[in-house]
Short mmCIF file of C-alpha atoms in Angstrom, two decimals:
data_model
loop_
_atom_site.label_atom_id
_atom_site.label_comp_id
_atom_site.label_asym_id
_atom_site.label_seq_id
_atom_site.Cartn_x
_atom_site.Cartn_y
_atom_site.Cartn_z
CA MET F 75 0.00 0.00 0.00
CA LYS F 76 1.23 3.46 -0.97
CA PRO F 77 1.83 6.00 1.76
CA PRO F 78 -0.76 8.82 1.74
CA SER F 79 1.78 11.41 0.57
CA SER F 80 2.11 9.74 -2.84
CA ILE F 81 -1.63 9.78 -3.60
CA ASP F 82 -2.45 12.26 -6.34
CA ALA F 83 -5.16 14.39 -4.74
CA SER F 84 -5.92 16.33 -7.93
CA PRO F 85 -9.56 15.94 -9.03
CA TYR F 86 -8.67 16.75 -12.67
CA THR F 87 -7.93 14.37 -15.51
CA ASP F 88 -5.64 16.84 -17.31
CA ALA F 89 -4.41 20.44 -17.39
CA THR F 90 -7.14 21.55 -19.85
CA GLN F 91 -9.91 20.33 -17.57
CA ARG F 92 -8.23 22.05 -14.63
CA SER F 93 -8.02 25.31 -16.61
CA VAL F 94 -11.72 25.19 -17.60
CA ALA F 95 -12.70 24.54 -13.96
CA GLN F 96 -10.58 27.50 -12.79
CA HIS F 97 -12.16 29.79 -15.37
CA LEU F 98 -15.70 28.64 -14.53
CA GLY F 99 -15.06 29.34 -10.86
CA MET F 100 -13.64 32.78 -11.54
CA TRP F 101 -16.43 33.76 -13.94
CA THR F 102 -18.99 32.65 -11.35
CA PHE F 103 -17.36 34.99 -8.84
CA LEU F 104 -17.33 37.78 -11.46
CA ALA F 105 -21.08 37.20 -12.09
CA THR F 106 -21.68 37.93 -8.39
CA GLU F 107 -19.52 41.04 -8.79
CA ILE F 108 -21.64 42.19 -11.77
CA LEU F 109 -24.71 41.94 -9.52
CA PHE F 110 -22.87 43.58 -6.58
CA PHE F 111 -22.11 46.65 -8.72
CA GLY F 112 -25.42 46.13 -10.57
CA GLY F 113 -27.42 47.21 -7.53
CA LEU F 114 -25.66 50.59 -7.55
CA PHE F 115 -26.08 50.94 -11.32
CA ALA F 116 -29.84 50.25 -10.93
CA CYS F 117 -30.00 52.85 -8.15
CA TYR F 118 -28.21 55.33 -10.42
CA ALA F 119 -30.65 54.59 -13.28
CA ILE F 120 -33.70 55.22 -11.06
CA TYR F 121 -32.48 58.55 -9.68
CA ARG F 122 -31.11 59.77 -12.97
CA HIS F 123 -34.47 58.97 -14.56
CA THR F 124 -36.23 60.88 -11.74
CA TYR F 125 -33.88 63.90 -11.59
CA PRO F 126 -32.20 64.27 -15.04
CA GLU F 127 -31.31 67.98 -14.61
CA ALA F 128 -29.69 67.43 -11.19
CA PHE F 129 -27.54 64.63 -12.61
CA ALA F 130 -26.41 66.77 -15.55
CA ALA F 131 -25.57 69.60 -13.11
CA GLY F 132 -23.65 67.21 -10.83
CA SER F 133 -21.76 65.65 -13.73
CA ALA F 134 -20.77 69.12 -15.01
CA ARG F 135 -18.84 69.57 -11.72
CA MET F 136 -16.71 66.50 -12.42
CA ASP F 137 -13.14 66.92 -13.65
CA PHE F 138 -13.52 65.79 -17.27
CA TRP F 139 -9.79 65.60 -17.95
CA ILE F 140 -8.87 63.60 -14.83
CA GLY F 141 -11.72 61.19 -15.57
CA THR F 142 -10.57 60.73 -19.17
CA LEU F 143 -6.89 60.40 -18.21
CA ASN F 144 -7.75 57.85 -15.51
CA THR F 145 -9.72 55.75 -18.01
CA GLY F 146 -6.61 55.69 -20.23
CA VAL F 147 -4.43 54.76 -17.23
CA LEU F 148 -6.67 51.79 -16.40
CA LEU F 149 -6.87 50.59 -20.01
CA THR F 150 -3.04 50.72 -20.17
CA SER F 151 -2.79 48.75 -16.91
CA SER F 152 -5.05 46.11 -18.47
CA LEU F 153 -2.70 45.84 -21.46
CA PHE F 154 0.24 45.15 -19.13
CA MET F 155 -1.86 42.63 -17.18
CA ALA F 156 -2.55 40.80 -20.46
CA PHE F 157 1.21 40.92 -21.24
CA ALA F 158 1.93 39.48 -17.76
CA ASP F 159 -0.44 36.61 -18.55
CA HIS F 160 1.39 36.01 -21.82
CA ALA F 161 4.79 36.13 -20.07
CA VAL F 162 3.92 33.58 -17.37
CA LYS F 163 2.83 31.10 -20.05
CA LEU F 164 6.18 31.49 -21.79
CA GLY F 165 8.01 31.16 -18.47
CA ARG F 166 9.61 34.61 -18.90
CA ARG F 167 10.17 35.55 -15.29
CA GLU F 168 11.81 38.95 -15.81
CA THR F 169 9.14 40.09 -18.31
CA LEU F 170 6.45 38.91 -15.89
CA ARG F 171 7.98 40.93 -13.05
CA ARG F 172 8.22 44.07 -15.18
CA CYS F 173 4.64 43.76 -16.43
CA LEU F 174 3.30 43.24 -12.89
CA ALA F 175 5.31 46.26 -11.70
CA ALA F 176 3.78 48.34 -14.54
CA VAL F 177 0.23 47.24 -13.63
CA TRP F 178 0.89 48.07 -9.97
CA LEU F 179 2.33 51.49 -10.77
CA LEU F 180 -0.56 52.40 -13.11
CA GLY F 181 -3.05 51.25 -10.45
CA VAL F 182 -1.37 53.52 -7.88
CA ILE F 183 -1.43 56.45 -10.35
CA PHE F 184 -5.16 55.87 -10.88
CA LEU F 185 -5.86 55.87 -7.12
CA GLY F 186 -3.65 58.93 -6.62
CA LEU F 187 -5.66 60.90 -9.18
CA LYS F 188 -8.90 59.54 -7.69
CA PHE F 189 -8.01 60.68 -4.19
CA TYR F 190 -6.92 64.08 -5.55
CA GLU F 191 -10.43 64.35 -7.02
CA TYR F 192 -11.99 63.36 -3.67
CA HIS F 193 -9.93 66.10 -2.04
CA GLN F 194 -11.17 68.64 -4.59
CA LYS F 195 -14.78 67.64 -3.94
CA PHE F 196 -14.19 68.10 -0.22
CA VAL F 197 -12.73 71.58 -0.78
CA GLU F 198 -15.65 72.52 -3.05
CA HIS F 199 -18.23 71.37 -0.44
CA LEU F 200 -19.48 68.62 -2.73
CA VAL F 201 -19.24 65.80 -0.18
CA PRO F 202 -22.82 64.77 0.77
CA GLY F 203 -23.89 65.62 4.29
CA ALA F 204 -24.23 68.75 6.43
CA GLY F 205 -21.33 70.41 4.61
CA PHE F 206 -22.84 69.99 1.15
CA HIS F 207 -23.44 73.46 -0.20
CA PRO F 208 -21.99 74.23 -3.65
CA ASP F 209 -22.65 77.84 -4.71
CA GLY F 210 -24.08 78.46 -1.24
CA GLY F 211 -26.85 75.83 -1.43
CA ALA F 212 -27.77 73.47 -4.27
CA ALA F 213 -31.03 71.59 -4.61
CA PRO F 214 -31.12 68.28 -2.66
CA PRO F 215 -31.35 66.06 -5.81
CA GLU F 216 -27.87 67.15 -6.89
CA GLN F 217 -26.61 65.73 -3.61
CA LEU F 218 -27.97 62.34 -4.73
CA PHE F 219 -25.61 62.42 -7.71
CA PHE F 220 -22.68 62.90 -5.32
CA VAL F 221 -23.88 60.15 -2.97
CA LEU F 222 -23.81 57.77 -5.93
CA TYR F 223 -20.52 59.22 -7.19
CA PHE F 224 -18.78 58.48 -3.90
CA ALA F 225 -20.49 55.10 -3.41
CA MET F 226 -19.72 53.83 -6.92
CA THR F 227 -16.18 55.17 -7.29
CA GLY F 228 -15.48 54.24 -3.65
CA LEU F 229 -16.52 50.62 -4.18
CA HIS F 230 -14.49 50.60 -7.39
CA ALA F 231 -11.44 52.04 -5.60
CA LEU F 232 -11.79 49.38 -2.88
CA HIS F 233 -11.66 46.72 -5.61
CA MET F 234 -8.55 48.40 -7.03
CA MET F 235 -6.84 48.30 -3.62
CA ILE F 236 -7.61 44.59 -3.23
CA GLY F 237 -6.25 44.06 -6.76
CA LEU F 238 -3.05 45.97 -5.91
CA GLY F 239 -2.59 43.76 -2.85
CA VAL F 240 -2.92 40.59 -4.95
CA ILE F 241 -0.54 41.98 -7.59
CA THR F 242 2.03 42.70 -4.87
CA TRP F 243 1.73 39.05 -3.81
CA LEU F 244 2.15 37.92 -7.44
CA PHE F 245 5.23 40.13 -7.80
CA VAL F 246 6.84 38.53 -4.74
CA ARG F 247 6.03 35.06 -6.08
CA ALA F 248 7.37 35.97 -9.53
CA SER F 249 10.59 37.23 -7.93
CA ARG F 250 10.96 33.96 -6.00
CA GLY F 251 10.36 32.03 -9.21
CA THR F 252 7.30 30.15 -7.93
CA LEU F 253 5.05 31.27 -10.80
CA THR F 254 5.68 28.78 -13.59
CA ALA F 255 4.33 28.11 -17.07
CA ASP F 256 2.64 24.85 -16.04
CA ARG F 257 0.67 26.60 -13.29
CA PRO F 258 -0.39 29.99 -14.72
CA ALA F 259 -3.68 30.21 -12.76
CA PRO F 260 -2.67 32.84 -10.13
CA VAL F 261 -1.73 35.32 -12.88
CA GLU F 262 -4.65 34.31 -15.13
CA MET F 263 -7.29 34.66 -12.40
CA THR F 264 -5.87 37.95 -11.09
CA GLY F 265 -5.93 39.16 -14.70
CA LEU F 266 -9.63 38.32 -15.06
CA TYR F 267 -10.37 40.22 -11.84
CA TRP F 268 -8.26 43.24 -12.89
CA HIS F 269 -9.85 43.43 -16.35
CA PHE F 270 -13.31 43.16 -14.81
CA VAL F 271 -12.64 46.07 -12.43
CA ASP F 272 -11.39 48.00 -15.48
CA CYS F 273 -14.73 47.29 -17.24
CA VAL F 274 -16.67 48.67 -14.25
CA TRP F 275 -14.76 51.94 -14.64
CA VAL F 276 -15.42 51.94 -18.41
CA PHE F 277 -19.13 52.26 -17.49
CA LEU F 278 -18.62 54.69 -14.60
CA TYR F 279 -16.76 57.09 -16.90
CA PRO F 280 -19.70 58.05 -19.20
CA LEU F 281 -22.27 57.81 -16.37
CA LEU F 282 -20.40 60.13 -13.99
CA TYR F 283 -18.18 62.34 -16.14
CA LEU F 284 -19.92 62.72 -19.51
CA VAL F 285 -23.56 63.58 -18.67
CA ARG F 286 -24.47 66.83 -20.46
CA MET Q 66 8.60 27.16 -26.51
CA ASN Q 67 5.36 28.45 -27.97
CA ALA Q 68 2.69 30.44 -26.22
CA HIS Q 69 -0.25 28.66 -24.67
CA PRO Q 70 -2.65 28.08 -27.60
CA SER Q 71 -5.55 29.60 -25.68
CA SER Q 72 -4.19 33.13 -25.47
CA PRO Q 73 -3.85 36.08 -27.86
CA SER Q 74 -0.44 37.19 -29.16
CA PRO Q 75 1.14 40.47 -27.94
CA LYS Q 76 0.44 41.91 -31.41
CA VAL Q 77 -3.30 41.21 -31.08
CA LEU Q 78 -3.29 42.61 -27.53
CA THR Q 79 -1.57 45.80 -28.70
CA LEU Q 80 -4.06 46.26 -31.55
CA VAL Q 81 -6.98 45.81 -29.14
CA PHE Q 82 -5.38 48.36 -26.79
CA ALA Q 83 -5.06 50.85 -29.68
CA ALA Q 84 -8.74 50.30 -30.50
CA LEU Q 85 -9.67 50.88 -26.83
CA LEU Q 86 -7.76 54.19 -26.75
CA GLY Q 87 -9.46 55.22 -30.01
CA LEU Q 88 -12.87 54.44 -28.51
CA LEU Q 89 -11.95 56.40 -25.37
CA ALA Q 90 -11.04 59.44 -27.51
CA LEU Q 91 -14.36 59.02 -29.36
CA SER Q 92 -16.29 58.85 -26.04
CA ALA Q 93 -14.57 61.98 -24.71
CA ALA Q 94 -14.95 63.98 -27.94
CA SER Q 95 -18.53 62.96 -28.70
CA SER Q 96 -19.68 63.91 -25.18
CA ARG Q 97 -18.65 67.49 -25.97
CA VAL Q 98 -20.62 67.56 -29.24
CA ILE Q 99 -23.68 65.35 -28.75
CA THR Q 100 -25.57 66.20 -25.54
CA GLY Q 101 -28.82 65.04 -23.97
CA PRO Q 102 -30.27 61.51 -24.18
CA TRP Q 103 -28.54 60.72 -27.49
CA GLY Q 104 -25.16 61.69 -26.06
CA SER Q 105 -25.75 59.41 -23.04
CA ALA Q 106 -26.90 56.57 -25.31
CA LEU Q 107 -23.76 56.93 -27.44
CA GLY Q 108 -21.56 57.05 -24.32
CA LEU Q 109 -23.09 53.81 -23.03
CA PHE Q 110 -22.88 52.16 -26.45
CA LEU Q 111 -19.14 52.95 -26.64
CA ALA Q 112 -18.71 51.55 -23.09
CA VAL Q 113 -20.39 48.32 -24.23
CA VAL Q 114 -18.04 48.10 -27.25
CA LYS Q 115 -14.97 48.66 -25.03
CA THR Q 116 -16.15 46.07 -22.50
CA THR Q 117 -16.80 43.56 -25.29
CA LEU Q 118 -13.23 44.01 -26.58
CA ILE Q 119 -11.83 43.56 -23.05
CA PHE Q 120 -13.98 40.45 -22.42
CA VAL Q 121 -13.20 38.83 -25.78
CA PHE Q 122 -9.44 39.51 -25.98
CA PHE Q 123 -7.98 40.58 -22.61
CA MET Q 124 -10.20 38.13 -20.70
CA ARG Q 125 -9.75 35.64 -23.55
CA LEU Q 126 -13.36 34.56 -24.05
CA ARG Q 127 -12.51 34.17 -27.74
CA TYR Q 128 -10.25 31.27 -26.77
CA GLN Q 129 -12.57 29.65 -24.22
CA THR Q 130 -15.11 26.83 -24.35
CA GLY Q 131 -18.82 27.55 -24.81
CA LEU Q 132 -19.45 26.70 -21.16
CA VAL Q 133 -17.05 29.39 -19.91
CA ARG Q 134 -18.62 31.93 -22.30
CA LEU Q 135 -22.06 31.03 -20.97
CA PHE Q 136 -20.89 31.67 -17.39
CA ALA Q 137 -19.43 35.01 -18.52
CA VAL Q 138 -22.74 36.28 -19.95
CA ALA Q 139 -24.85 34.82 -17.10
CA GLY Q 140 -24.10 37.80 -14.84
CA PHE Q 141 -25.35 40.22 -17.49
CA PHE Q 142 -28.50 38.13 -17.93
CA TRP Q 143 -29.33 38.51 -14.23
CA LEU Q 144 -28.40 42.20 -14.38
CA SER Q 145 -30.86 42.68 -17.26
CA LEU Q 146 -33.58 41.14 -15.05
CA ILE Q 147 -32.74 43.68 -12.30
CA GLY Q 148 -33.06 46.50 -14.83
CA LEU Q 149 -36.22 45.13 -16.42
CA LEU Q 150 -38.13 44.54 -13.17
CA THR Q 151 -36.92 47.81 -11.60
CA PHE Q 152 -38.13 49.90 -14.51
CA ALA Q 153 -41.32 47.85 -14.92
CA ASP Q 154 -42.08 49.32 -11.48
CA TYR Q 155 -40.72 52.90 -11.75
CA LEU Q 156 -42.01 53.62 -15.27
CA THR Q 157 -45.57 52.48 -14.48
CA ARG Q 158 -46.08 54.37 -11.21
CA GLY Q 159 -48.93 56.85 -11.39
#
């Protein structure tokens, strides 16, 4: 009888089946994420439908250029994430490390610009609550736009921070050489998550910055 | 050693990225020209096109089995039910 340590505990017949199972699991998680953000998008749709003028007025106070630049920053980070995925499958450790570092840096730039925007909103009295009084007192519906702005971009930024944490972990593993071509799942799955969070922003951009 | 057969080449990825930046420029520019409901509709349409490119190439649905693709669109199916039932209520209130 074989000792327990030699038993192959893998439930998969081959690497392809394992890969499909990993992708199904990740896409199931992403479906729950679509619905998680979906609740906020539905809330946005209801209030925008009810108060169209207030939403246009709120959106006009957004920083168009920072919003546009940040969208470009995220799309570029996604390109490097896709390159990282390519590199791990070729077993190119140094390329993988560089790509992960680029994704991390672009993510930090995005959050830096985002928090600069939050600061600006605070200075301009656009943070919902007792201190909300742009131009010495705007109509309450415009405050709803800013509630949703902070809730939606805040939840998105939280996802970015989690992503940056995971990418840091991947970078350490890549540096130690424990990310190999025969086991690309950690990079692949992190990539799916990162691209998904990018897609959420792709929708936030026209809904928050481009309403006219 | 060749790349994993189920992933796009760096050339394809770069072309998709260029298309995404082009679409971003189009979103930004069109929002300054076309305003009102049509401007919003165009903005959302361009977001859908960008997301489709990201899903198909960056998230590699083009290279996946039908089952994985089905799981990927399932979330949007449920989201469409949220939208449909929500507005079936809000649009028919007296």
